[in-house]
CSV table of C-alpha atoms (C1' of nucleotides) in Angstrom, one decimal:
chain,number,residue,atom,x,y,z
A,1369,MET,CA,0.1,22.9,-3.0
A,1370,ARG,CA,-1.3,19.9,-4.5
A,1371,ARG,CA,-3.5,18.0,-2.0
A,1372,ASP,CA,-4.8,14.7,-1.7
A,1373,VAL,CA,-8.2,13.4,-0.3
A,1374,PHE,CA,-6.7,10.6,1.1
A,1375,GLN,CA,-4.0,12.5,2.9
A,1376,ALA,CA,-6.7,15.0,4.2
A,1377,ILE,CA,-8.6,12.2,5.9
A,1378,ALA,CA,-5.3,10.6,7.3
A,1379,ASP,CA,-5.4,12.9,10.3
A,1380,PRO,CA,-7.9,12.0,13.3
A,1381,THR,CA,-8.5,15.7,14.1
A,1382,ARG,CA,-9.5,16.4,10.3
A,1383,ARG,CA,-11.8,13.2,10.2
A,1384,ALA,CA,-13.7,14.9,13.3
A,1385,ILE,CA,-13.8,18.3,11.7
A,1386,ILE,CA,-15.4,16.7,9.0
A,1387,LEU,CA,-17.8,14.9,10.9
A,1388,LEU,CA,-18.6,18.2,12.9
A,1389,ILE,CA,-19.4,20.2,9.9
A,1390,ALA,CA,-21.4,17.5,8.1
A,1391,ALA,CA,-24.5,18.4,9.8
A,1392,GLN,CA,-24.2,22.1,9.2
A,1393,ALA,CA,-21.5,24.5,8.1
A,1394,MET,CA,-19.5,26.2,10.9
A,1395,THR,CA,-16.9,29.1,11.5
A,1396,PRO,CA,-13.3,28.4,12.4
A,1397,ASN,CA,-14.0,29.7,15.9
A,1398,ALA,CA,-17.0,27.5,16.3
A,1399,ILE,CA,-15.1,24.3,15.2
A,1400,ALA,CA,-12.1,25.1,17.4
A,1401,ASP,CA,-14.3,25.1,20.2
A,1402,HIS,CA,-14.6,21.5,20.1
A,1403,PHE,CA,-11.2,20.5,20.3
A,1404,ASN,CA,-8.2,20.8,22.4
A,1405,THR,CA,-6.2,23.0,20.0
A,1406,THR,CA,-5.7,26.8,19.1
A,1407,ARG,CA,-7.9,28.3,16.6
A,1408,GLN,CA,-4.9,28.4,14.2
A,1409,ALA,CA,-4.3,24.7,14.4
A,1410,VAL,CA,-7.8,24.2,13.2
A,1411,SER,CA,-7.3,27.1,10.5
A,1412,LYS,CA,-4.4,25.1,9.2
A,1413,HIS,CA,-6.7,22.0,8.9
A,1414,LEU,CA,-9.4,23.8,7.2
A,1415,ARG,CA,-6.9,25.2,4.9
A,1416,ILE,CA,-5.7,21.7,4.0
A,1417,LEU,CA,-9.4,20.4,3.6
A,1418,THR,CA,-10.0,23.3,1.3
A,1419,GLU,CA,-7.0,22.8,-0.8
A,1420,CYS,CA,-8.1,19.1,-1.6
A,1421,GLU,CA,-11.8,20.5,-2.1
A,1422,LEU,CA,-13.3,18.5,0.5
A,1423,VAL,CA,-14.6,21.8,2.2
A,1424,GLN,CA,-15.7,25.0,0.9
A,1425,GLN,CA,-15.5,28.6,2.2
A,1426,GLU,CA,-18.6,30.5,2.6
A,1427,PRO,CA,-17.9,34.1,3.9
A,1428,ARG,CA,-20.6,35.9,5.5
A,1429,GLY,CA,-19.4,39.4,6.9
A,1430,ARG,CA,-16.2,38.8,8.9
A,1431,GLU,CA,-17.0,35.5,9.5
A,1432,ILE,CA,-16.4,32.5,7.3
A,1433,TYR,CA,-18.5,29.4,7.2
A,1434,TYR,CA,-16.8,26.2,6.1
A,1435,GLN,CA,-19.1,23.7,4.5
A,1436,LEU,CA,-18.3,20.0,3.7
A,1437,GLN,CA,-18.3,19.1,0.2
A,1438,VAL,CA,-19.7,15.6,0.5
A,1439,ALA,CA,-19.5,14.8,-3.2
A,1440,LYS,CA,-15.7,15.0,-2.9
A,1441,MET,CA,-15.7,12.1,-0.4
A,1442,LYS,CA,-16.6,10.0,-3.7
A,1443,ASP,CA,-12.8,10.2,-4.4
A,1444,VAL,CA,-12.4,7.5,-1.6
A,1445,GLU,CA,-15.6,5.7,-2.4
A,1446,GLU,CA,-14.4,5.3,-6.1
A,1447,TRP,CA,-11.0,3.9,-4.8
A,1448,LEU,CA,-12.7,1.4,-2.5
A,1449,ALA,CA,-15.2,0.4,-5.0
A,1450,GLN,CA,-12.2,-1.3,-6.9
A,1451,PHE,CA,-12.2,-3.8,-4.0
A,1452,ARG,CA,-15.7,-4.3,-3.3
A,1453,THR,CA,-16.3,-6.7,-6.1
A,1454,LEU,CA,-13.4,-8.5,-4.5
A,1455,TRP,CA,-14.4,-8.8,-1.1
A,1456,GLU,CA,-18.0,-9.5,-2.4
A,1457,SER,CA,-16.5,-12.5,-4.6
A,1458,ARG,CA,-14.4,-13.7,-1.3
A,1459,PHE,CA,-17.9,-13.6,0.6
A,1460,ASN,CA,-19.5,-15.6,-2.3
A,1461,GLU,CA,-16.9,-18.2,-2.3
A,1462,LEU,CA,-17.3,-18.6,1.6
A,1463,ASP,CA,-21.1,-19.0,0.6
A,1464,GLN,CA,-20.2,-21.6,-1.8
A,1465,VAL,CA,-17.7,-23.5,0.7
A,1466,LEU,CA,-20.6,-23.4,3.2
A,1467,ALA,CA,-23.0,-24.8,0.5
A,1468,ASP,CA,-20.6,-27.7,-0.4
A,1469,MET,CA,-20.0,-28.4,3.1
A,1470,LYS,CA,-23.8,-28.6,3.8
A,1471,ASN,CA,-24.3,-30.9,0.6
A,1472,SER,CA,-21.5,-33.2,1.4
A,1473,GLU,CA,-23.1,-33.4,5.2
A,1474,ILE,CA,-26.4,-34.2,3.4
A,1475,GLY,CA,-24.3,-36.4,1.1
A,1476,SER,CA,-22.9,-38.6,4.0
A,1477,VAL,CA,-26.1,-38.5,5.9
A,1478,ASN,CA,-28.2,-39.5,2.7
A,1479,GLU,CA,-30.7,-42.3,3.0
B,901,MET,CA,3.1,1.0,17.2
B,902,ARG,CA,-0.6,1.4,17.0
B,903,ARG,CA,-1.5,2.1,13.2
B,904,ASP,CA,-4.5,3.2,11.6
B,905,VAL,CA,-5.9,2.1,8.1
B,906,PHE,CA,-6.5,6.0,7.1
B,907,GLN,CA,-2.8,6.7,7.7
B,908,ALA,CA,-1.9,3.7,6.0
B,909,ILE,CA,-3.9,4.4,2.9
B,910,ALA,CA,-2.6,8.0,3.0
B,911,ASP,CA,0.6,7.0,1.0
B,912,PRO,CA,0.1,6.8,-2.7
B,913,THR,CA,2.9,4.0,-3.1
B,914,ARG,CA,1.2,1.9,-0.1
B,915,ARG,CA,-2.3,2.3,-2.3
B,916,ALA,CA,-0.5,1.0,-5.3
B,917,ILE,CA,1.0,-1.8,-3.3
B,918,ILE,CA,-2.5,-2.8,-1.9
B,919,LEU,CA,-3.9,-2.4,-5.6
B,920,LEU,CA,-1.1,-4.6,-6.8
B,921,ILE,CA,-1.4,-7.5,-4.1
B,922,ALA,CA,-5.3,-7.4,-4.4
B,923,ALA,CA,-5.3,-10.0,-7.2
B,924,GLN,CA,-2.6,-12.4,-5.8
B,925,ALA,CA,-0.2,-12.5,-2.8
B,926,MET,CA,3.2,-11.3,-3.6
B,927,THR,CA,6.9,-11.4,-2.3
B,928,PRO,CA,8.5,-8.0,-1.2
B,929,ASN,CA,11.0,-8.5,-3.9
B,930,ALA,CA,8.2,-9.1,-6.5
B,931,ILE,CA,6.5,-6.0,-5.3
B,932,ALA,CA,9.6,-3.9,-5.3
B,933,ASP,CA,10.1,-4.4,-9.1
B,934,HIS,CA,7.2,-2.6,-9.7
B,935,PHE,CA,8.3,0.5,-8.0
B,936,ASN,CA,11.0,2.9,-8.3
B,937,THR,CA,12.3,2.5,-4.8
B,938,THR,CA,14.6,0.0,-2.8
B,939,ARG,CA,13.2,-3.3,-1.6
B,940,GLN,CA,13.6,-2.0,1.9
B,941,ALA,CA,11.5,0.7,1.3
B,942,VAL,CA,8.7,-1.5,0.3
B,943,SER,CA,9.6,-3.5,3.2
B,944,LYS,CA,8.8,-0.6,5.5
B,945,HIS,CA,5.6,-0.1,3.8
B,946,LEU,CA,4.6,-3.7,4.3
B,947,ARG,CA,5.3,-3.3,7.8
B,948,ILE,CA,2.9,-0.4,8.2
B,949,LEU,CA,0.4,-2.5,6.2
B,950,THR,CA,0.9,-5.3,8.3
B,951,GLU,CA,0.8,-3.4,11.6
B,952,CYS,CA,-2.8,-2.0,10.9
B,953,GLU,CA,-3.8,-5.3,9.4
B,954,LEU,CA,-4.4,-4.7,6.0
B,955,VAL,CA,-2.0,-7.2,4.8
B,956,GLN,CA,-0.8,-10.7,6.2
B,957,GLN,CA,2.2,-12.6,6.2
B,958,GLU,CA,2.3,-16.0,4.6
B,959,PRO,CA,5.8,-17.5,5.0
B,960,ARG,CA,6.6,-20.0,2.4
B,961,GLY,CA,10.4,-21.3,2.8
B,962,ARG,CA,12.6,-18.2,2.5
B,963,GLU,CA,10.0,-16.4,0.7
B,964,ILE,CA,7.1,-14.4,2.5
B,965,TYR,CA,4.0,-13.7,0.6
B,966,TYR,CA,2.1,-10.8,1.4
B,967,GLN,CA,-1.6,-10.9,1.2
B,968,LEU,CA,-4.3,-8.3,1.3
B,969,GLN,CA,-6.9,-8.4,4.0
B,970,VAL,CA,-10.0,-6.9,2.1
B,971,ALA,CA,-12.1,-7.3,4.8
B,972,LYS,CA,-9.9,-4.8,6.8
B,973,MET,CA,-11.0,-2.2,4.1
B,974,LYS,CA,-14.4,-2.0,5.5
B,975,ASP,CA,-12.9,0.4,8.4
B,976,VAL,CA,-12.8,2.9,5.5
B,977,GLU,CA,-16.3,1.9,4.1
B,978,GLU,CA,-18.0,2.1,7.3
B,979,TRP,CA,-16.5,5.6,8.1
B,980,LEU,CA,-17.7,6.7,4.8
B,981,ALA,CA,-21.0,5.4,5.4
B,982,GLN,CA,-21.7,8.0,7.9
B,983,PHE,CA,-21.9,10.5,4.9
B,984,ARG,CA,-23.5,8.1,2.3
B,985,THR,CA,-27.2,9.1,3.5
B,986,LEU,CA,-26.0,12.6,3.5
B,987,TRP,CA,-24.9,12.9,0.0
B,988,GLU,CA,-27.9,10.7,-1.3
B,989,SER,CA,-30.1,13.1,0.6
B,990,ARG,CA,-28.5,15.9,-1.2
B,991,PHE,CA,-29.1,13.9,-4.6
B,992,ASN,CA,-32.5,13.5,-3.5
B,993,GLU,CA,-33.1,17.1,-2.9
B,994,LEU,CA,-31.9,17.7,-6.2
B,995,ASP,CA,-34.0,15.2,-8.0
B,996,GLN,CA,-36.9,17.1,-6.2
B,997,VAL,CA,-35.7,20.6,-7.5
B,998,LEU,CA,-35.5,19.1,-10.8
B,999,ALA,CA,-39.1,17.4,-10.4
B,1000,ASP,CA,-40.3,20.5,-9.3
B,1001,MET,CA,-38.9,22.3,-12.4
B,1002,LYS,CA,-40.4,19.9,-14.7
B,1003,ASN,CA,-43.7,20.0,-12.8
B,1004,SER,CA,-43.8,23.9,-13.4
B,1005,GLU,CA,-42.7,23.6,-16.8
B,1006,ILE,CA,-45.6,21.1,-17.6
B,1007,GLY,CA,-47.7,23.6,-15.6
B,1008,SER,CA,-46.8,26.5,-17.7
B,1009,VAL,CA,-47.3,24.6,-21.0
B,1010,ASN,CA,-50.3,22.5,-19.8
B,1011,GLU,CA,-53.1,22.4,-22.3
C,968,DT,C1',-13.1,57.1,14.6
C,969,DT,C1',-11.8,54.1,17.8
C,970,DT,C1',-12.2,49.4,19.7
C,971,DA,C1',-13.3,44.7,19.3
C,972,DT,C1',-14.1,40.3,17.0
C,973,DT,C1',-13.0,37.1,13.4
C,974,DT,C1',-9.8,35.3,10.7
C,975,DG,C1',-5.4,33.8,7.7
C,976,DC,C1',-0.4,33.9,7.5
C,977,DA,C1',4.8,33.5,8.9
C,978,DA,C1',8.0,31.8,11.8
C,979,DC,C1',9.6,28.6,14.6
C,980,DC,C1',9.7,23.7,16.8
C,981,DG,C1',9.8,18.9,18.1
C,982,DA,C1',8.0,14.6,16.1
C,983,DT,C1',7.2,11.8,12.4
C,984,DT,C1',7.6,10.3,7.5
C,985,DG,C1',9.5,8.1,3.7
C,986,DG,C1',13.7,7.1,1.7
C,987,DT,C1',18.7,5.3,1.6
C,988,DT,C1',22.8,2.4,3.0
C,989,DT,C1',24.5,-1.1,5.8
C,990,DC,C1',24.1,-5.4,8.4
C,991,DA,C1',22.5,-9.7,10.2
C,992,DC,C1',19.5,-13.7,9.9
C,993,DT,C1',17.4,-17.6,7.8
C,994,DT,C1',16.6,-20.9,4.0
C,995,DT,C1',17.8,-22.9,-0.4
C,996,DA,C1',21.1,-24.3,-3.8
C,997,DA,C1',25.8,-26.0,-5.0
D,1403,DT,C1',30.0,-27.1,4.3
D,1404,DT,C1',29.8,-23.0,1.6
D,1405,DA,C1',27.9,-19.7,-1.2
D,1406,DA,C1',23.7,-17.5,-2.9
D,1407,DA,C1',18.9,-15.7,-2.4
D,1408,DG,C1',15.1,-13.3,0.6
D,1409,DT,C1',14.2,-11.0,4.2
D,1410,DG,C1',13.8,-7.6,8.2
D,1411,DA,C1',15.8,-4.2,11.5
D,1412,DA,C1',18.8,-0.2,12.8
D,1413,DA,C1',21.0,4.0,11.8
D,1414,DC,C1',20.8,7.9,9.2
D,1415,DC,C1',19.0,12.0,6.6
D,1416,DA,C1',16.2,15.6,4.6
D,1417,DA,C1',11.1,17.0,4.3
D,1418,DT,C1',6.8,17.1,6.0
D,1419,DC,C1',3.4,17.5,9.9
D,1420,DG,C1',0.9,19.1,13.5
D,1421,DG,C1',1.2,22.4,16.7
D,1422,DT,C1',2.4,26.9,18.9
D,1423,DT,C1',2.8,32.0,19.4
D,1424,DG,C1',2.7,36.6,17.1
D,1425,DC,C1',1.1,39.6,13.8
D,1426,DA,C1',-1.6,42.0,10.2
D,1427,DA,C1',-6.0,42.5,7.6
D,1428,DA,C1',-10.9,43.1,7.5
D,1429,DT,C1',-15.6,43.6,9.4
D,1430,DA,C1',-18.6,45.0,13.0
D,1431,DA,C1',-19.7,47.5,17.1
D,1432,DA,C1',-19.1,51.3,20.5
DNA sequence: TTTATTTGCAACCGATTGGTTTCACTTTAA
DNA sequence: TTAAAGTGAAACCAATCGGTTGCAAATAAA
């Protein structure tokens, strides 16, 4: 199934998993130990994360280590970037307003 | 209902709405014109966006203009920031590797 | 080999989702 | 006042979601 990063990070448990394996790759069992769900539920989350390539499998014997693909998070970063200029300009506008206020204040107080 | 920004941006239509009203506030009817759904469906999306404060209502007569609250998108930005150092360090490591390669190359070629 | 461990997958279940149609409310226009 | 326009809310529906239990496959250990 075609998966979407935005849909993947919509679930709080998946965000927690992402955060958990960010530091180091972990096996499904090890991950499941950190949550109040079954291993199979975690496995389903990992499947979704894998499908959208946020996570990569690393088989080692009978264990499978799941590693975060940090680069994939740039999908979100890029979407967000569309608005960064917007909110920065908003703040610049605010700066301008504040500057104007200060000016008029000086003006009213002037000599 | 308690709403989450991550859940709000999970839906592609909602992301499109966000992008659409980023430039300027719009009414539900005007927004619905851009999509292949009913006005009521858009209305439900706007409700969700409003509940998580990604969007603000601005009643003007019998019309209601919906305006994007860009600042709220920092929730996502901040979550992402946790990993930025991570992926930058990854790239730095790569830079180091490349630098080493170049050095050894120079070394092997050196006068 | 036999047994235990680690894992994914299928089937099922209640809750939620995104959509529709219908209706009621408010404000503008005739 | 009456009619039209703009909107939100409720009821309903098929599809999806996140969770569970049970099972099969593969590898490691006895």
